[in-house]
CSV table of C-alpha atoms and ligand atoms in Angstrom, one decimal:
chain,number,residue,atom,x,y,z
A,1,UNK,CA,-48.4,51.2,39.9
A,2,UNK,CA,-46.8,51.9,36.1
A,3,UNK,CA,-43.3,50.2,35.5
A,4,UNK,CA,-40.1,52.1,35.9
A,5,UNK,CA,-37.9,51.3,34.2
A,6,UNK,CA,-34.2,51.4,35.6
A,7,UNK,CA,-31.5,53.9,34.2
A,8,UNK,CA,-29.0,52.3,31.8
A,9,UNK,CA,-26.0,50.8,33.4
A,10,UNK,CA,-23.8,53.9,32.5
A,11,UNK,CA,-19.9,51.4,31.0
A,12,UNK,CA,-16.9,53.2,32.3
A,13,UNK,CA,-14.7,55.4,28.9
A,14,UNK,CA,-11.1,54.8,29.8
A,15,UNK,CA,-10.5,57.0,27.7
A,16,UNK,CA,-12.4,60.6,28.9
A,17,UNK,CA,-10.5,62.5,30.4
A,18,UNK,CA,-11.0,65.9,32.2
A,19,UNK,CA,-10.5,69.2,30.6
A,20,UNK,CA,-8.9,70.5,34.3
A,21,UNK,CA,-6.1,67.7,34.4
A,22,UNK,CA,-4.2,69.2,31.9
A,23,UNK,CA,-3.8,72.3,34.2
A,24,UNK,CA,-3.1,70.9,37.0
A,25,UNK,CA,0.8,70.1,36.8
A,26,UNK,CA,-0.2,66.7,38.4
A,27,UNK,CA,3.3,64.9,40.2
A,28,UNK,CA,3.0,61.6,41.2
A,29,UNK,CA,3.3,60.5,44.2
A,30,UNK,CA,6.0,57.2,44.5
A,31,UNK,CA,3.8,55.3,47.1
A,32,UNK,CA,1.2,52.5,46.2
A,33,UNK,CA,-2.3,53.2,46.1
A,34,UNK,CA,-5.1,51.1,46.7
A,35,UNK,CA,-8.1,51.2,45.6
A,36,UNK,CA,-11.6,49.9,47.2
A,37,UNK,CA,-14.9,49.4,44.7
A,38,UNK,CA,-14.9,50.5,41.6
A,39,UNK,CA,-18.3,51.8,41.3
A,40,UNK,CA,-19.4,55.3,39.3
A,41,UNK,CA,-17.3,57.4,41.9
A,42,UNK,CA,-14.2,54.9,41.9
A,43,UNK,CA,-13.7,53.5,38.0
A,44,UNK,CA,-14.1,57.7,37.3
A,45,UNK,CA,-11.2,58.5,40.5
A,46,UNK,CA,-8.9,55.6,39.2
A,47,UNK,CA,-8.8,55.8,36.0
A,48,UNK,CA,-7.6,59.8,36.6
A,49,UNK,CA,-5.3,58.5,39.3
A,50,UNK,CA,-4.0,55.5,36.7
A,51,UNK,CA,-3.8,58.7,33.9
A,52,UNK,CA,-1.6,60.5,35.3
A,53,UNK,CA,0.8,57.2,36.5
A,54,UNK,CA,-0.3,56.7,40.2
A,55,UNK,CA,0.6,53.2,41.1
A,56,UNK,CA,-3.1,51.5,41.9
A,57,UNK,CA,-3.9,48.6,43.0
A,58,UNK,CA,-7.5,47.7,42.5
A,59,UNK,CA,-10.1,44.8,44.3
A,60,UNK,CA,-14.3,45.3,43.4
A,61,UNK,CA,-17.4,42.9,45.6
A,62,UNK,CA,-18.4,42.3,41.7
A,63,UNK,CA,-15.0,41.3,39.5
A,64,UNK,CA,-15.5,41.8,36.9
A,65,UNK,CA,-15.3,45.1,37.4
A,66,UNK,CA,-11.4,45.4,37.8
A,67,UNK,CA,-10.9,44.4,34.1
A,68,UNK,CA,-10.9,47.2,32.3
A,69,UNK,CA,-8.8,49.3,35.2
A,70,UNK,CA,-5.7,46.0,34.6
A,71,UNK,CA,-6.4,46.6,30.8
A,72,UNK,CA,-5.0,50.4,32.2
A,73,UNK,CA,-2.3,49.2,33.9
A,74,UNK,CA,-3.5,49.2,37.6
A,75,UNK,CA,-3.0,45.5,40.0
A,76,UNK,CA,-5.7,43.3,40.5
A,77,UNK,CA,-6.5,41.4,44.2
A,78,UNK,CA,-9.0,38.8,45.4
A,79,UNK,CA,-9.6,40.4,48.5
A,80,UNK,CA,-9.6,43.7,50.4
A,81,UNK,CA,-6.7,41.8,52.9
A,82,UNK,CA,-4.8,41.0,49.6
A,83,UNK,CA,-5.4,45.5,48.5
A,84,UNK,CA,-3.6,46.0,52.0
A,85,UNK,CA,-0.6,44.1,51.8
A,86,UNK,CA,0.0,45.5,48.9
A,87,UNK,CA,-0.7,49.3,49.4
A,88,UNK,CA,1.2,51.3,50.9
A,89,UNK,CA,-2.1,54.3,51.1
A,90,UNK,CA,-5.6,52.5,50.5
A,91,UNK,CA,-9.0,54.1,49.3
A,92,UNK,CA,-12.5,52.4,50.1
A,93,UNK,CA,-15.3,54.4,48.0
A,94,UNK,CA,-19.2,51.6,48.2
A,95,UNK,CA,-22.4,52.4,48.6
A,96,UNK,CA,-23.5,52.8,52.5
A,97,UNK,CA,-22.1,52.7,56.3
A,98,UNK,CA,-22.5,49.2,56.5
A,99,UNK,CA,-20.4,48.3,52.6
A,100,UNK,CA,-17.2,50.2,53.9
A,101,UNK,CA,-17.6,48.5,58.3
A,102,UNK,CA,-17.7,44.9,55.8
A,103,UNK,CA,-14.6,46.0,54.1
A,104,UNK,CA,-12.6,46.6,57.0
A,105,UNK,CA,-14.0,44.6,59.9
A,106,UNK,CA,-15.5,41.2,57.5
A,107,UNK,CA,-14.2,38.2,56.3
A,108,UNK,CA,-11.0,38.6,54.1
A,109,UNK,CA,-11.0,42.9,54.5
A,110,UNK,CA,-8.6,44.6,56.5
A,111,UNK,CA,-8.1,44.3,59.5
A,112,UNK,CA,-7.3,40.7,59.6
A,113,UNK,CA,-4.4,41.8,58.3
A,114,UNK,CA,-3.1,42.4,61.9
A,115,UNK,CA,-0.3,45.4,61.9
A,116,UNK,CA,-1.2,48.5,59.7
A,117,UNK,CA,2.1,49.8,60.3
A,118,UNK,CA,3.5,51.6,57.2
A,119,UNK,CA,-0.1,51.8,56.0
A,120,UNK,CA,-2.8,54.3,55.6
A,121,UNK,CA,-6.4,53.8,55.1
A,122,UNK,CA,-8.7,56.6,53.3
A,123,UNK,CA,-13.0,56.1,53.6
A,124,UNK,CA,-13.8,58.0,51.4
A,125,UNK,CA,-17.7,56.0,51.1
A,126,UNK,CA,-19.8,58.1,52.5
A,127,UNK,CA,-20.4,57.6,55.5
A,128,UNK,CA,-21.5,59.0,59.6
A,129,UNK,CA,-19.1,60.0,62.0
A,130,UNK,CA,-19.8,57.0,64.5
A,131,UNK,CA,-19.1,54.6,62.0
A,132,UNK,CA,-15.7,56.8,60.5
A,133,UNK,CA,-15.0,56.8,64.4
A,134,UNK,CA,-15.3,53.2,64.5
A,135,UNK,CA,-13.3,52.4,61.7
A,136,UNK,CA,-10.9,55.1,62.6
A,137,UNK,CA,-10.2,53.0,66.0
A,138,UNK,CA,-10.3,49.7,64.9
A,139,UNK,CA,-6.9,50.9,61.9
A,140,UNK,CA,-5.6,53.0,64.2
A,141,UNK,CA,-5.6,49.1,66.8
A,142,UNK,CA,-3.6,47.8,63.7
A,143,UNK,CA,-0.6,51.2,64.1
A,144,UNK,CA,-2.6,51.6,62.1
A,145,UNK,CA,-3.2,56.0,59.9
A,146,UNK,CA,-6.5,56.5,59.8
A,147,UNK,CA,-7.8,60.2,57.1
A,148,UNK,CA,-12.2,59.9,56.7
A,149,UNK,CA,-11.8,62.6,52.8
A,150,UNK,CA,-15.9,62.5,52.2
A,151,UNK,CA,-16.4,63.1,48.0
A,152,UNK,CA,-18.6,66.2,47.6
A,153,UNK,CA,-20.1,66.1,44.7
A,154,UNK,CA,-21.8,64.5,41.3
A,155,UNK,CA,-20.8,61.8,39.1
A,156,UNK,CA,-20.4,64.8,36.3
A,157,UNK,CA,-18.5,66.6,39.4
A,158,UNK,CA,-16.3,63.6,39.4
A,159,UNK,CA,-16.1,63.0,35.7
A,160,UNK,CA,-14.2,67.0,35.0
A,161,UNK,CA,-11.7,66.1,38.0
A,162,UNK,CA,-13.8,69.1,40.4
A,163,UNK,CA,-14.8,66.9,43.6
A,164,UNK,CA,-14.8,68.8,47.0
A,165,UNK,CA,-12.7,66.8,49.4
A,166,UNK,CA,-13.6,67.8,52.6
A,167,UNK,CA,-11.0,65.7,55.8
A,168,UNK,CA,-10.5,64.5,59.2
A,169,UNK,CA,-8.0,62.5,60.8
A,170,UNK,CA,-4.5,62.3,60.8
A,171,UNK,CA,-3.0,65.1,58.4
A,172,UNK,CA,-0.1,63.6,57.9
A,173,UNK,CA,-2.2,60.5,55.2
A,174,UNK,CA,-3.9,63.9,54.3
A,175,UNK,CA,-0.3,65.3,52.8
A,176,UNK,CA,0.4,61.9,52.0
A,177,UNK,CA,-2.5,61.5,49.3
A,178,UNK,CA,-2.3,65.3,47.9
A,179,UNK,CA,-1.2,64.8,44.1
A,180,UNK,CA,-4.6,61.8,44.4
A,181,UNK,CA,-6.4,64.6,45.8
A,182,UNK,CA,-5.2,67.2,42.5
A,183,UNK,CA,-6.2,64.5,40.6
A,184,UNK,CA,-9.6,64.1,41.4
A,185,UNK,CA,-10.9,67.2,43.2
A,186,UNK,CA,-11.1,71.4,42.1
A,187,UNK,CA,-10.2,72.0,46.0
A,188,UNK,CA,-9.3,70.3,49.1
A,189,UNK,CA,-10.1,70.8,53.3
A,190,UNK,CA,-8.8,69.3,55.9
A,191,UNK,CA,-11.2,69.6,59.1
A,192,UNK,CA,-9.6,68.0,62.2
A,193,UNK,CA,-11.4,65.4,64.1
A,194,UNK,CA,-12.2,62.1,62.6
A,195,UNK,CA,-15.5,62.6,62.1
A,196,UNK,CA,-15.9,66.9,61.0
A,197,UNK,CA,-15.6,65.9,57.2
A,198,UNK,CA,-17.9,63.2,57.5
A,199,UNK,CA,-20.6,66.1,59.8
A,200,UNK,CA,-20.0,68.7,56.5
A,201,UNK,CA,-20.8,66.1,54.1
A,202,UNK,CA,-24.2,65.4,55.4
A,203,UNK,CA,-25.1,69.1,56.4
A,204,UNK,CA,-24.4,69.7,52.7
A,205,UNK,CA,-27.3,66.7,52.2
A,206,UNK,CA,-29.4,67.8,54.0
A,207,UNK,CA,-29.1,71.5,51.8
A,208,UNK,CA,-29.3,69.5,48.7
A,209,UNK,CA,-32.3,66.6,49.4
A,210,UNK,CA,-34.7,69.8,51.2
A,211,UNK,CA,-33.7,72.2,48.0
A,212,UNK,CA,-34.7,69.3,45.3
A,213,UNK,CA,-38.0,68.5,47.1
A,214,UNK,CA,-39.0,72.4,47.6
A,215,UNK,CA,-38.0,72.7,43.7
A,216,UNK,CA,-39.8,69.0,43.2
A,217,UNK,CA,-42.6,70.7,44.4
A,218,UNK,CA,-43.5,73.9,43.0
A,219,UNK,CA,-42.8,72.4,39.5
A,220,UNK,CA,-45.6,70.5,40.0
A,221,UNK,CA,-47.6,73.2,41.2
A,222,UNK,CA,-46.7,74.6,38.1
A,223,UNK,CA,-47.4,71.9,35.4
A,224,UNK,CA,-51.2,71.7,37.7
A,225,UNK,CA,-51.6,75.1,36.1
A,226,UNK,CA,-50.0,73.7,32.9
A,227,UNK,CA,-47.5,76.9,33.0
A,228,UNK,CA,-44.7,75.5,30.6
A,229,UNK,CA,-41.5,74.1,33.0
A,230,UNK,CA,-39.1,76.0,31.0
A,231,UNK,CA,-40.1,78.8,30.9
A,232,UNK,CA,-40.5,79.4,34.6
A,233,UNK,CA,-37.0,77.6,34.7
A,234,UNK,CA,-36.1,80.6,32.3
A,235,UNK,CA,-37.9,83.3,34.2
A,236,UNK,CA,-35.8,81.6,37.8
A,237,UNK,CA,-32.7,81.6,35.9
A,238,UNK,CA,-33.0,85.6,36.1
A,239,UNK,CA,-33.5,85.6,39.6
A,240,UNK,CA,-31.3,85.9,42.8
A,241,UNK,CA,-32.7,82.2,44.2
A,242,UNK,CA,-30.4,81.2,41.1
A,243,UNK,CA,-28.1,78.4,41.4
A,244,UNK,CA,-26.7,76.7,38.2
A,245,UNK,CA,-27.5,73.0,40.7
A,246,UNK,CA,-31.8,73.8,40.8
A,247,UNK,CA,-31.6,74.9,37.6
A,248,UNK,CA,-29.2,71.9,35.9
A,249,UNK,CA,-31.9,69.9,38.1
A,250,UNK,CA,-34.9,71.9,37.9
A,251,UNK,CA,-34.8,71.7,33.2
A,252,UNK,CA,-34.2,67.4,34.1
A,253,UNK,CA,-36.9,67.8,35.6
A,254,UNK,CA,-39.1,69.2,33.1
A,255,UNK,CA,-36.9,66.9,30.4
A,256,UNK,CA,-38.2,64.4,33.0
A,257,UNK,CA,-34.4,62.7,32.3
A,258,UNK,CA,-33.6,61.3,35.8
A,259,UNK,CA,-29.8,60.2,34.3
A,260,UNK,CA,-28.3,59.2,38.0
A,261,UNK,CA,-25.5,62.2,38.9
A,262,UNK,CA,-26.6,62.0,42.6
A,263,UNK,CA,-28.9,58.5,42.7
A,264,UNK,CA,-31.5,58.9,44.3
A,265,UNK,CA,-31.1,55.9,47.0
A,266,UNK,CA,-27.7,58.3,47.5
A,267,UNK,CA,-29.8,61.3,48.5
A,268,UNK,CA,-32.2,59.0,51.1
A,269,UNK,CA,-29.9,57.1,53.0
A,270,UNK,CA,-27.7,60.7,53.2
A,271,UNK,CA,-30.7,61.7,55.4
A,272,UNK,CA,-31.5,58.7,57.0
A,273,UNK,CA,-27.9,59.2,58.5
A,274,UNK,CA,-28.0,63.6,59.0
A,275,UNK,CA,-31.9,62.1,60.9
A,276,UNK,CA,-29.6,59.4,63.6
A,277,UNK,CA,-27.4,62.4,64.0
A,278,UNK,CA,-30.3,64.9,64.9
A,279,UNK,CA,-31.8,62.4,66.8
A,280,UNK,CA,-28.5,61.8,68.9
A,281,UNK,CA,-28.6,65.4,70.3
A,282,UNK,CA,-32.2,65.7,70.5
A,283,UNK,CA,-31.8,68.5,67.8
A,284,UNK,CA,-35.3,68.7,65.3
A,285,UNK,CA,-35.3,69.0,62.2
A,286,UNK,CA,-39.1,68.6,60.8
A,287,UNK,CA,-38.0,69.9,57.1
A,288,UNK,CA,-35.8,67.6,56.7
A,289,UNK,CA,-37.9,64.7,57.9
A,290,UNK,CA,-40.5,65.1,55.9
A,291,UNK,CA,-38.1,65.3,52.8
A,292,UNK,CA,-36.3,61.9,54.1
A,293,UNK,CA,-40.4,60.5,53.7
A,294,UNK,CA,-40.5,62.3,50.4
A,295,UNK,CA,-37.4,60.2,49.2
A,296,UNK,CA,-38.4,57.9,50.6
A,297,UNK,CA,-41.9,57.5,48.8
A,298,UNK,CA,-39.9,58.0,45.5
A,299,UNK,CA,-37.7,55.1,46.0
A,300,UNK,CA,-40.9,53.0,46.4
A,301,UNK,CA,-42.1,54.1,43.1
A,302,UNK,CA,-39.2,52.5,41.7
A,303,UNK,CA,-36.9,55.4,41.3
A,304,UNK,CA,-33.7,54.1,43.5
A,305,UNK,CA,-31.2,54.2,40.9
A,306,UNK,CA,-32.5,57.2,38.6
A,307,UNK,CA,-30.9,60.7,39.7
A,308,UNK,CA,-32.2,62.3,43.1
A,309,UNK,CA,-34.1,64.7,40.7
A,310,UNK,CA,-36.3,61.9,40.2
A,311,UNK,CA,-38.3,63.5,43.7
A,312,UNK,CA,-40.1,65.2,41.2
A,313,UNK,CA,-42.2,62.0,39.7
A,314,UNK,CA,-43.8,62.3,42.9
A,315,UNK,CA,-44.4,65.8,43.3
A,316,UNK,CA,-46.9,65.4,40.6
A,317,UNK,CA,-49.3,62.9,41.8
B,401,NA7,P1,-22.1,52.9,43.1
B,401,NA7,O1,-22.4,53.5,41.8
B,401,NA7,O2,-23.7,52.3,44.0
B,401,NA7,O3,-21.1,52.1,43.5
B,401,NA7,C1,-21.3,50.8,44.6
B,401,NA7,C2,-20.0,50.4,45.0
B,401,NA7,O4,-19.8,50.2,45.8
B,401,NA7,C3,-19.8,49.8,44.0
B,401,NA7,O5,-18.1,49.4,43.9
B,401,NA7,C4,-20.2,47.7,44.5
B,401,NA7,O6,-19.6,46.9,44.4
B,401,NA7,C5,-19.4,48.2,46.4
B,401,NA7,N1,-20.0,47.7,47.4
B,401,NA7,C6,-21.4,48.1,47.3
B,401,NA7,N2,-21.8,47.6,48.9
B,401,NA7,C7,-20.5,46.5,48.7
B,401,NA7,C8,-20.4,45.4,50.5
B,401,NA7,N3,-21.0,45.1,51.3
B,401,NA7,N4,-18.9,45.3,50.5
B,401,NA7,C9,-18.5,45.8,49.0
B,401,NA7,N5,-18.6,46.5,48.1
B,401,NA7,C10,-20.3,47.2,47.9
B,401,NA7,O7,-21.5,54.2,43.5
B,401,NA7,P2,-21.1,55.6,43.8
B,401,NA7,O8,-19.7,54.5,43.7
B,401,NA7,O9,-21.7,56.1,43.1
B,401,NA7,O10,-20.3,55.8,45.1
B,401,NA7,C11,-19.5,55.6,45.6
B,401,NA7,C12,-20.1,56.2,47.6
B,401,NA7,O11,-19.4,57.1,46.9
B,401,NA7,C13,-21.1,56.2,47.9
B,401,NA7,O12,-20.4,56.5,49.6
B,401,NA7,C14,-21.1,57.8,47.9
B,401,NA7,O13,-22.0,58.3,48.4
B,401,NA7,C15,-19.9,58.5,47.5
B,401,NA7,P3,-20.6,45.8,43.2
B,401,NA7,O14,-19.7,46.6,41.8
B,401,NA7,O15,-21.9,46.3,43.2
B,401,NA7,O16,-19.7,44.5,43.8
């Protein structure tokens, strides 16, 4: 098997700003916002929250990642529990449902505080509806308020303040987060009960995953015929099938540039969550099942941390 080079980890540029921020006329809430998880998404969001003058308290498992935010004016805490103590509204943005649950139910986790009166917890990590309901129940049992706020969009869209927020749960929390959501997103939807936003997010991810595998297979076939991939993309651009995302992903596949905007491991996680949801409903999803297998295999080839468009590499075999 060829050795695959991991994509370079890009350091967060604390000085970069999305062009959209200047036009949004943001009046920061005077509440204190906690933030758990400073990965690529979390970092980008917190950077913009600090820029728009929100009071922010942060924590990250790898503590070194907090330093640039402290330099920019945030406070750092040693544990998730300490962040909850110091903040009014706490956002969480980590890799997966297990990480999200650990931060709430684990050692030094949110629920160690026991009394969450006057606190609100906002889950931004991509999770399934059951996990969200479990977290929501735990928070409510300690008298806290809970909102799931799933963030739909790529890392580039996060950097441009162009995410879409899909929220469900406590409407008062949704409203209190208005200035934060306005900072990071172009659209925000309140979808009712806890679980609904997770379902909608995962449904959108299903469309994305299946589309990417279709695109990769078609381009791989073109490649076998030695037809220029750039020509295919130029013609595709003139058709009614075109979409900005498929055009961008097609270009990345043609160039072999898999800089992670939507990491492949996240895409496969989402498909796994979708299939679990469908399983519980006896809903048949044969195409999504195969799509999941394709992404799983691409992960095994070493492309977990690359962009989801790296699925093209597997299609070429
Ligand atoms: P990244 O850049 O892969 O970052 C993942 C973050 O999650 C990072 O801060 C990790 O901490 C943290 N993490 C992962 N597992 C855990 C556990 N078990 N406990 C605590 N913290 C954890 O992902 P993105 O920022 O692109 O995406 C984050 C979410 O937003 C994801 O759900 C997307 O779908 C939407 P580390 O720095 O490794 O110590």
